[in-house]
XYZ file of N, CA and C in Angstrom:
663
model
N 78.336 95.722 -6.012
C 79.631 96.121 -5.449
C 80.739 95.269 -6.059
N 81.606 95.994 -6.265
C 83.068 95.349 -6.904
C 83.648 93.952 -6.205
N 84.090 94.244 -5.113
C 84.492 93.607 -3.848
C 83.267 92.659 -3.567
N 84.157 91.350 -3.320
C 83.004 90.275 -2.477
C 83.349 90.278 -0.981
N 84.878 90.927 -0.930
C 85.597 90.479 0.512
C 86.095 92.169 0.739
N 86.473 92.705 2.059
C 86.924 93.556 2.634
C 87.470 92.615 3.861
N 88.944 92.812 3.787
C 89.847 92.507 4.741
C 90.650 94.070 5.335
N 90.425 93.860 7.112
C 91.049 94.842 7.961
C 92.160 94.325 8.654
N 93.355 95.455 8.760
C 94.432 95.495 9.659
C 93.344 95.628 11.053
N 93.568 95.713 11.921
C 93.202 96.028 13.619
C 93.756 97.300 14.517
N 94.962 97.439 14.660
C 95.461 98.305 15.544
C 95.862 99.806 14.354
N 95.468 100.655 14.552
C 95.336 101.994 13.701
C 94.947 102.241 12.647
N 94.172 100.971 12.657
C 93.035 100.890 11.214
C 91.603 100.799 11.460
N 91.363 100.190 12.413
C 89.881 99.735 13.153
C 89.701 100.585 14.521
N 91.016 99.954 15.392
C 91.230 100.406 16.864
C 92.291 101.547 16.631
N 91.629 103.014 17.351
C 92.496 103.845 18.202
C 93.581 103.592 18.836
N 94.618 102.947 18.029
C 95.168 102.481 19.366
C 96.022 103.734 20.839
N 96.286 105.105 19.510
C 96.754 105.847 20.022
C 95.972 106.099 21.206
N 94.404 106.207 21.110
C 93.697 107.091 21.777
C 93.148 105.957 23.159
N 93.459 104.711 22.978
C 93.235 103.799 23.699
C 94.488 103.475 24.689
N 95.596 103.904 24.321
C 97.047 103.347 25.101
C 96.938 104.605 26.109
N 96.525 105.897 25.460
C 96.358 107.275 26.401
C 95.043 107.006 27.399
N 94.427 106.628 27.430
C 93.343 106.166 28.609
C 93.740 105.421 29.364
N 94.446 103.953 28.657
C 95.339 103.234 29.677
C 96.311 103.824 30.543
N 96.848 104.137 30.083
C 98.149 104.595 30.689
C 97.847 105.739 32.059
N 96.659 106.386 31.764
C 95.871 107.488 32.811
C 95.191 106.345 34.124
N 94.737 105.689 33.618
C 93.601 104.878 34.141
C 95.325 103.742 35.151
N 96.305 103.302 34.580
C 97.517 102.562 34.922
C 97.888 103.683 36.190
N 98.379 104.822 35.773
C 98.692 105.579 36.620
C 98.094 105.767 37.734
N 96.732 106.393 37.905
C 96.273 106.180 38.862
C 96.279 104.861 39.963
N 96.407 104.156 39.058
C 96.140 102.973 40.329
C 97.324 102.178 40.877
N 98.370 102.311 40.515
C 99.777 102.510 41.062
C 100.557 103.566 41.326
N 100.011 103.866 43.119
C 100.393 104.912 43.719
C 102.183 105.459 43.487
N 103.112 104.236 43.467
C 104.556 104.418 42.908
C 104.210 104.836 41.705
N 104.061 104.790 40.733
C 104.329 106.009 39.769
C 103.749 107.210 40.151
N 103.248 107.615 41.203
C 103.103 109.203 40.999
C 104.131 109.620 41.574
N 105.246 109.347 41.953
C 106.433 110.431 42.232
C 106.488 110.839 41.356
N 106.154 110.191 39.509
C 106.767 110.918 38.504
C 105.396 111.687 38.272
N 105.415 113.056 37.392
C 104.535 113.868 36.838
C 103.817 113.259 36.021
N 101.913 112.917 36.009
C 101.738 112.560 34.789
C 102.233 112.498 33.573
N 102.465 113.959 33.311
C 102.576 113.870 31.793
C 103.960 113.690 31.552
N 104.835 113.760 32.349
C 105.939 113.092 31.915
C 106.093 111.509 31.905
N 105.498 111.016 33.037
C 105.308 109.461 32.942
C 104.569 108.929 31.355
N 103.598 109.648 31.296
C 102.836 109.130 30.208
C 103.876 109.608 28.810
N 104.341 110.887 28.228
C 104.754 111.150 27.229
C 106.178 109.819 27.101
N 107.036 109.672 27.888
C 107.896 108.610 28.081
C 107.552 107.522 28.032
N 106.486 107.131 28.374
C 105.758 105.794 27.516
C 105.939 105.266 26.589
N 104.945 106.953 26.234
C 104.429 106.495 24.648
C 105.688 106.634 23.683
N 107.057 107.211 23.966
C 108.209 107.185 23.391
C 108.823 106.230 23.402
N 108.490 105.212 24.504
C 109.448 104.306 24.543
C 108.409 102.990 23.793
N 106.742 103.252 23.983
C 105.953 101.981 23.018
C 106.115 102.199 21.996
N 106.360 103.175 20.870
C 106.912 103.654 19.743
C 105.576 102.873 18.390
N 104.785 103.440 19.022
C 103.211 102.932 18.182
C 102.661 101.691 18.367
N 103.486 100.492 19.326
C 103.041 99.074 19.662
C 104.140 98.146 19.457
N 105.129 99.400 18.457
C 106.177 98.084 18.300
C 107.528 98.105 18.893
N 107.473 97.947 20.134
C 107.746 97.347 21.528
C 107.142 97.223 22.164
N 107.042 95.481 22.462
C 106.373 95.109 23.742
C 106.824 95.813 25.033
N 105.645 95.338 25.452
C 105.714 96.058 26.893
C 106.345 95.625 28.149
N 107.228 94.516 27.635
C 108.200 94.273 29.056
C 109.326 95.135 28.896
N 109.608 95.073 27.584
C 110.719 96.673 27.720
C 110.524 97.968 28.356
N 109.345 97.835 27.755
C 108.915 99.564 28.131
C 108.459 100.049 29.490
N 108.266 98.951 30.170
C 108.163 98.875 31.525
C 109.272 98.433 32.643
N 110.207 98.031 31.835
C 111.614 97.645 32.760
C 112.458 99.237 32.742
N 112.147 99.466 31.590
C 112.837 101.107 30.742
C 112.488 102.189 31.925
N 111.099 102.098 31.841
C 110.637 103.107 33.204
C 110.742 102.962 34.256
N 110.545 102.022 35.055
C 111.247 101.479 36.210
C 112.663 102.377 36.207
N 113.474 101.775 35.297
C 114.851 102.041 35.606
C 115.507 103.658 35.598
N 114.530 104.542 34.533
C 115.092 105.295 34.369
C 114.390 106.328 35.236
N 112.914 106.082 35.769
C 112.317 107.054 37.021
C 112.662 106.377 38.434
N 113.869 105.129 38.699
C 114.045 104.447 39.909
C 112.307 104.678 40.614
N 111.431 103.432 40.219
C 110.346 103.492 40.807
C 110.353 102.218 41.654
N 110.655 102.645 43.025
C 110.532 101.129 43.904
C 109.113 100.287 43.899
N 109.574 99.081 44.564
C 108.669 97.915 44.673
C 107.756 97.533 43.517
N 107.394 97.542 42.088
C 107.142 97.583 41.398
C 107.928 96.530 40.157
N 107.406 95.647 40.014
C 107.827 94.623 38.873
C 107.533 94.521 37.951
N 108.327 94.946 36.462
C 107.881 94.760 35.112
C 106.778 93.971 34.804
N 106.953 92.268 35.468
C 106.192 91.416 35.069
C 104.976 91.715 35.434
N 104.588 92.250 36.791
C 103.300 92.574 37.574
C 102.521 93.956 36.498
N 103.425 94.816 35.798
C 102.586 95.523 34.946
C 102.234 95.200 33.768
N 103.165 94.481 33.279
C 103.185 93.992 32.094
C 101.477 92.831 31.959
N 101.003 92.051 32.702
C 100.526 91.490 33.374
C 98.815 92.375 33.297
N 99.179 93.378 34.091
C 97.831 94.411 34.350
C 97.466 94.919 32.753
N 98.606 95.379 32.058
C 98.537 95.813 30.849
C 97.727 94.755 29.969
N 98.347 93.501 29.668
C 97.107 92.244 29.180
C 95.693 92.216 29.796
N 95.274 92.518 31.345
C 94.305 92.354 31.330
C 93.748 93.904 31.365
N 93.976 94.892 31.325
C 93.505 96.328 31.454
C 93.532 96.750 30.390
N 94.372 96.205 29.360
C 94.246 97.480 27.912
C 92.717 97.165 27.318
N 92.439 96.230 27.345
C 91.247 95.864 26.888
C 89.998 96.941 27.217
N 90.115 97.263 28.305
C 88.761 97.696 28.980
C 89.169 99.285 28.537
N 89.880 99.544 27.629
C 89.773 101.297 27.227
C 89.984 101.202 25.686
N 89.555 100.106 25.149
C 90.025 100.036 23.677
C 88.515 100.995 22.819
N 89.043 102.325 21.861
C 87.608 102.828 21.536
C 88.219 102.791 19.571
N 87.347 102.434 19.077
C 87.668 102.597 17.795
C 87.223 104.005 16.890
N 87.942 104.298 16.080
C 88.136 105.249 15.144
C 86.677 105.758 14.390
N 85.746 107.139 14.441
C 84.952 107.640 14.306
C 84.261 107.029 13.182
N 83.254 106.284 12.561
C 82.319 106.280 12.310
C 82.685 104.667 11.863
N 82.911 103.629 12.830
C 83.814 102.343 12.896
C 82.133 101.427 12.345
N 81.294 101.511 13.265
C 80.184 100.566 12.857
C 78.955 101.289 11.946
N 79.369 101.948 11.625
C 78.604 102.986 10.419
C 79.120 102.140 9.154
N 80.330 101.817 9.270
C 80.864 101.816 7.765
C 80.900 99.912 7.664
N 81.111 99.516 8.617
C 80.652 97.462 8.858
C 79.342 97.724 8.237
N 78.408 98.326 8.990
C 76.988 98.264 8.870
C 76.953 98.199 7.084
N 77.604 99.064 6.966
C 77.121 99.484 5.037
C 77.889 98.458 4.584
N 78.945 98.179 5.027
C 79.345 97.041 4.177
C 78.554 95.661 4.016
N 78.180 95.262 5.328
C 77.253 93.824 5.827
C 76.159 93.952 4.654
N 75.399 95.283 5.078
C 74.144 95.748 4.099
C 74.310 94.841 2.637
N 75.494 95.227 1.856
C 76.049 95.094 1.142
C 76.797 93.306 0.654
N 75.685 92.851 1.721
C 76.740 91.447 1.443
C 78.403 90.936 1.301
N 78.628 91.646 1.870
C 79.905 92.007 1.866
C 80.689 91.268 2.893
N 81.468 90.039 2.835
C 82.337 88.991 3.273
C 83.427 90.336 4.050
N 83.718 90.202 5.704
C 84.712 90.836 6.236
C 85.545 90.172 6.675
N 86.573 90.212 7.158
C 87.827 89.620 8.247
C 88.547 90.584 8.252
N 89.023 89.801 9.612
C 90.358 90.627 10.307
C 91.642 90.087 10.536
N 92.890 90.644 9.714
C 94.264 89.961 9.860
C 95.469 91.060 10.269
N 95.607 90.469 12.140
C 96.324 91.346 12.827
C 97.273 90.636 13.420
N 98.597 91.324 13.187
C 99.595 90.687 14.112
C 99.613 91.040 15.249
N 100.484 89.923 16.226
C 100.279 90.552 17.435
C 99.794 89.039 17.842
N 100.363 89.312 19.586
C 99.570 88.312 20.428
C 98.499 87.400 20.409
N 97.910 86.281 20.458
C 96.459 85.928 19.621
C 95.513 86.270 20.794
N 95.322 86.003 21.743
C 94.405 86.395 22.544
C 93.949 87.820 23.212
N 95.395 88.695 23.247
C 95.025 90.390 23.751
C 94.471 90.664 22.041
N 95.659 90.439 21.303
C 94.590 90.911 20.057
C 93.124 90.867 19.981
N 93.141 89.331 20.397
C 91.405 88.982 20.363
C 90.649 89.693 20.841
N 90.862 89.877 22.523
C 90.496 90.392 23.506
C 89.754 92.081 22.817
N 91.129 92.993 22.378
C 90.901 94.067 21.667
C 89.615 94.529 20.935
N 90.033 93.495 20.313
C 88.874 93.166 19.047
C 87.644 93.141 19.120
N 87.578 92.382 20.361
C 86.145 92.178 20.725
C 85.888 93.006 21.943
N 86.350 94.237 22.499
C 86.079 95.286 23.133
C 85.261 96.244 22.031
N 85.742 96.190 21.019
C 85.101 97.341 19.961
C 83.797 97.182 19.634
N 83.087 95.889 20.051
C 82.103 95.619 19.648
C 81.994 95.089 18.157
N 82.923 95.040 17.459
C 82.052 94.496 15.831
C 82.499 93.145 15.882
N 82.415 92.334 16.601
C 82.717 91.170 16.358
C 81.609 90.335 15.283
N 80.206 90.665 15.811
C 79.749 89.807 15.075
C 79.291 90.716 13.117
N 80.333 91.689 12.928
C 80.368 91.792 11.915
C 81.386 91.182 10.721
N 82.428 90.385 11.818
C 83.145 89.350 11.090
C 82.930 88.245 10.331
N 83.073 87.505 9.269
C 83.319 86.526 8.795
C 84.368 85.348 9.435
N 85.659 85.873 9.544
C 86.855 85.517 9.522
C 87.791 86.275 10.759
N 88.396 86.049 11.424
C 89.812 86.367 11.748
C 91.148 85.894 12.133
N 91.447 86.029 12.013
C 93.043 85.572 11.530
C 93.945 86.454 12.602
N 94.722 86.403 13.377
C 95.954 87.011 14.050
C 97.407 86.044 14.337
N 98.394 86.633 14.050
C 100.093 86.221 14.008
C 99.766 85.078 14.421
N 100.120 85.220 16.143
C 100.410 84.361 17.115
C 99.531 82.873 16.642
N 98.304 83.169 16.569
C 97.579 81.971 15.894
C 97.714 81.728 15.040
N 98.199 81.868 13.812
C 98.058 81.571 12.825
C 99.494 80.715 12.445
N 100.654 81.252 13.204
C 101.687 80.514 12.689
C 102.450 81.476 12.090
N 102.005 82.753 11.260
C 102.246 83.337 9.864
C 101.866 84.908 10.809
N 102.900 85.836 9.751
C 102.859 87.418 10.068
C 102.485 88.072 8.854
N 101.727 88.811 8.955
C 101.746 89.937 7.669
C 103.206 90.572 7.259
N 104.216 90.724 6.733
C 103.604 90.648 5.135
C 103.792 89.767 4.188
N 103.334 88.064 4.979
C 103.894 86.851 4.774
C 102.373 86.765 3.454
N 103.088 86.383 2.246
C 101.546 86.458 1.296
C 100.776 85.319 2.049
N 101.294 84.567 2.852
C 100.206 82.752 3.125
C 99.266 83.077 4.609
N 99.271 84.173 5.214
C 98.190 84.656 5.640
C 97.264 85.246 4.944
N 97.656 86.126 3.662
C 96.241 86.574 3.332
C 96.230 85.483 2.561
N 96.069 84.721 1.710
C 96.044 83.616 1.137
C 95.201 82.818 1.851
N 95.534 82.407 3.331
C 94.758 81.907 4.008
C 93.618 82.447 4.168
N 93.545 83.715 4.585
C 92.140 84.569 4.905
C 91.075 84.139 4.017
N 91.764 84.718 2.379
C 91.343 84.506 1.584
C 90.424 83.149 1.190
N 90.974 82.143 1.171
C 90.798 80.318 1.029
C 89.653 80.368 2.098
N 89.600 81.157 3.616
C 88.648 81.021 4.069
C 87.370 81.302 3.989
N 87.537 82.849 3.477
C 85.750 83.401 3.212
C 85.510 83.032 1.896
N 86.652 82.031 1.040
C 85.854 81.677 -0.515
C 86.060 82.745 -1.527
N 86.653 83.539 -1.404
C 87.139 84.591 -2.334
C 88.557 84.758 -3.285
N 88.564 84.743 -4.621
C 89.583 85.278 -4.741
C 90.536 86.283 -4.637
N 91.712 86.493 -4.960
C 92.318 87.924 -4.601
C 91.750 88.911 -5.106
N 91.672 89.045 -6.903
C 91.283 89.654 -7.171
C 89.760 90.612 -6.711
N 88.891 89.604 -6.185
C 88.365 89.997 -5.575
C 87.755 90.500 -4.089
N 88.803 90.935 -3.401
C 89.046 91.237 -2.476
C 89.658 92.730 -2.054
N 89.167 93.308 -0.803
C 90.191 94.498 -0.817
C 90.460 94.755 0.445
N 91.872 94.767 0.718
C 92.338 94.781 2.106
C 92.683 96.348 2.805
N 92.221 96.514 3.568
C 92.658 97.985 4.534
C 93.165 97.992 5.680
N 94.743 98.590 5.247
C 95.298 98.725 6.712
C 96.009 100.052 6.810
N 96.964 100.162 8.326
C 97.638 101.734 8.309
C 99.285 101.311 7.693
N 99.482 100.015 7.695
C 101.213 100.201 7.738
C 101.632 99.805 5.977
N 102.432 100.497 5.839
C 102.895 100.206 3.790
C 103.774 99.163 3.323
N 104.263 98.286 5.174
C 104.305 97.102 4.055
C 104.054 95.795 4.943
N 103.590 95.762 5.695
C 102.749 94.646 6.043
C 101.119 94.694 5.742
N 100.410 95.657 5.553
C 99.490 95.876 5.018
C 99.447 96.264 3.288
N 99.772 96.954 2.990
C 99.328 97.829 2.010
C 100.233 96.468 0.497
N 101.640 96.977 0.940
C 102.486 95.525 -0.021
C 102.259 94.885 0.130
N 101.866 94.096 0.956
C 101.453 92.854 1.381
C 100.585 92.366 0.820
N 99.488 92.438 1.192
C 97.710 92.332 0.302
C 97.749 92.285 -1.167
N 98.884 93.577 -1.527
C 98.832 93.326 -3.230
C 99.939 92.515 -3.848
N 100.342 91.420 -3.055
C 101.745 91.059 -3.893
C 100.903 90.010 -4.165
N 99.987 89.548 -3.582
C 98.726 88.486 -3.659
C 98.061 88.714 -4.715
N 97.335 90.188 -4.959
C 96.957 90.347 -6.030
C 95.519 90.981 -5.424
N 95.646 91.463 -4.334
C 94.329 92.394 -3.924
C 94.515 93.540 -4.212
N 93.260 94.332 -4.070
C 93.426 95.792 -3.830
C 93.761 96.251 -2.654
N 94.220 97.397 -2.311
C 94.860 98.209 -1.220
C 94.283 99.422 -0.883
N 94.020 99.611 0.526
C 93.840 101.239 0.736
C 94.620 101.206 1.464
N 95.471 102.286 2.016
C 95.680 102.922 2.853
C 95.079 103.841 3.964
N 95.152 103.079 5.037
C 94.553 104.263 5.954
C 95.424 104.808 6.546
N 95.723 106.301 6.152
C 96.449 107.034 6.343
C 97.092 107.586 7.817
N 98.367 107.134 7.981
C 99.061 107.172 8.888
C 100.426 107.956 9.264
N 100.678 108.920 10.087
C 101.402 109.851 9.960
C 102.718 109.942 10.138
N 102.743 108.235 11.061
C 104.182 107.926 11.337
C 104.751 107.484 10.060
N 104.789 107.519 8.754
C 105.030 107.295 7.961
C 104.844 107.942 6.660
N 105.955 107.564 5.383
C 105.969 108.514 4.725
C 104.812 108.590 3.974
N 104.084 109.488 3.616
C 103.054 109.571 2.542
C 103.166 108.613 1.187
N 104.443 108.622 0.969
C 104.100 107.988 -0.469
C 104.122 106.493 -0.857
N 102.844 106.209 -0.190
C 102.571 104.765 0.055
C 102.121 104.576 -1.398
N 102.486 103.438 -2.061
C 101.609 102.889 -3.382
C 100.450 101.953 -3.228
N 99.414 102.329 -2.879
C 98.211 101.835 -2.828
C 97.119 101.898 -3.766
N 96.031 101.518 -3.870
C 95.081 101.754 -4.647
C 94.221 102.851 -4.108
N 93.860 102.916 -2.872
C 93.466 104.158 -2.504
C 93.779 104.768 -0.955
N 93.842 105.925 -0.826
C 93.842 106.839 0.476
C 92.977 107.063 1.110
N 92.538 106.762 2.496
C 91.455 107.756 3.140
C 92.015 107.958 4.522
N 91.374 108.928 5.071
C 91.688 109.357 6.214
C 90.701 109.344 7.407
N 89.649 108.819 7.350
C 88.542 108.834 7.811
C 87.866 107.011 7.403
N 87.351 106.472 8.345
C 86.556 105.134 8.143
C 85.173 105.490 6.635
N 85.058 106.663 7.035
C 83.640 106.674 6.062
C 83.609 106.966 4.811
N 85.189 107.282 4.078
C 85.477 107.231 3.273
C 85.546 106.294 2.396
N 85.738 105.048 3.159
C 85.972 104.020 2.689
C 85.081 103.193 1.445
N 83.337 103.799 2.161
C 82.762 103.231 1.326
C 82.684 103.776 0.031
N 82.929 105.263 0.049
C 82.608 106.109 -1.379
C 83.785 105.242 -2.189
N 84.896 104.924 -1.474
C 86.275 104.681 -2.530
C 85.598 103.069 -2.906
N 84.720 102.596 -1.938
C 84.304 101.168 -2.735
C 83.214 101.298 -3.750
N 82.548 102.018 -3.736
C 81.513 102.087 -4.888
C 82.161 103.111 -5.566
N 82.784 104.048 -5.361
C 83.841 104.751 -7.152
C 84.407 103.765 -7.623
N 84.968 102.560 -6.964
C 85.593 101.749 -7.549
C 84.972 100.068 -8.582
N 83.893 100.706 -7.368
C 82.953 98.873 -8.455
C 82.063 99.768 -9.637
């Protein structure tokens, strides 16, 4: 195999996050009887408009709703709060997630994970999906000091599992904390293809699916 290292983004690269914030948010609802004056699916679609893919935290987005469905007795901080310890327990990752670790591990194949974001819900996340112990390495913002698409996190990653850039290949969903990022270092890039954004990402490769991943690593070594 080409690659000694495969480095992952986390949230819409590994983790669902879409499909994980929609369970929360069902599973939230229910159990705070004040939000059902509002209609599910209007509570929930207003959410997810106002979390805008993760990037707004959630004390906004919960002061936002409050204010604009006047939902009594109910405190940002108190959901905000449930949200750290509840998102965890609905986190499901993206269709064929430990199929494609598995082939990589097989493969001797050095992994990590470099995600911004909180260090401990990240963590938390992370290790809901179950592949933890297919890691090498992980790396997230808050801990680290450093944000993607800062080159001295992957740099760091890198320095850790013993790899050079060149030999390395990083996969994430966003085109420039992931995708620019990884290669200003001097890695390879995939893109995992993401819709909130424009297609014409410059990467080394596209997939749309986890299991793609491996064909694009052995076309490539």
């Amino acid at each position: 195999m080409r690659f000694k290292a495969v480095l992952f983004d986390l949230d819409g690269t590994l983790l669902d996050r879409d499909a994980s914030l929609a369970l929360f948010i069902d599973d939230q609802y229910e159990r705070y009887p004040a939000f059902q004056k509002v209609q599910k699916d209007v509570f929930t679609k207003r959410f997810i408009e106002l979390d805008q893919h993760g990037y707004v935290w959630k004390d906004k987005v919960y002061e936002q709703l409050l204010a604009e469905f006047q939902i009594p007795g109910l405190r940002w901080e108190e959901l905000l709060e449930d949200y750290l310890q509840s998102f965890q327990k609905h986190c499901v990752g993206f269709p064929h997630l430990i199929q494609m670790l598995s082939s990589l591990k097989s493969c001797g194949t050095k992994i990590a994970l470099i995600s911004n974001g909180y260090g401990q819900f990240q963590y938390d996340n992370f290790k809901a999906l179950g592949i933890s112990p297919f890691f090498d390495e992980i790396l997230i913002s808050e801990w680290e000091g450093l944000r993607k698409p800062d080159p001295a996190i992957f740099e760091r990653a890198l320095y850790k599992l013993g790899v050079k850039a060149e030999d390395a290949l990083f996969v994430g969903d966003h085109p420039d904390s992931d995708i620019r990022g990884s290669r200003a270092v001097g890695m390879k890039a995939v893109w995992k293809y993401n819709s909130t954004f424009s297609p014409n990402v410059e990467a080394d490769g596209i997939i749309h699916e986890l299991d793609e991943l491996i064909k694009f690593i052995f076309n490539a070594g």
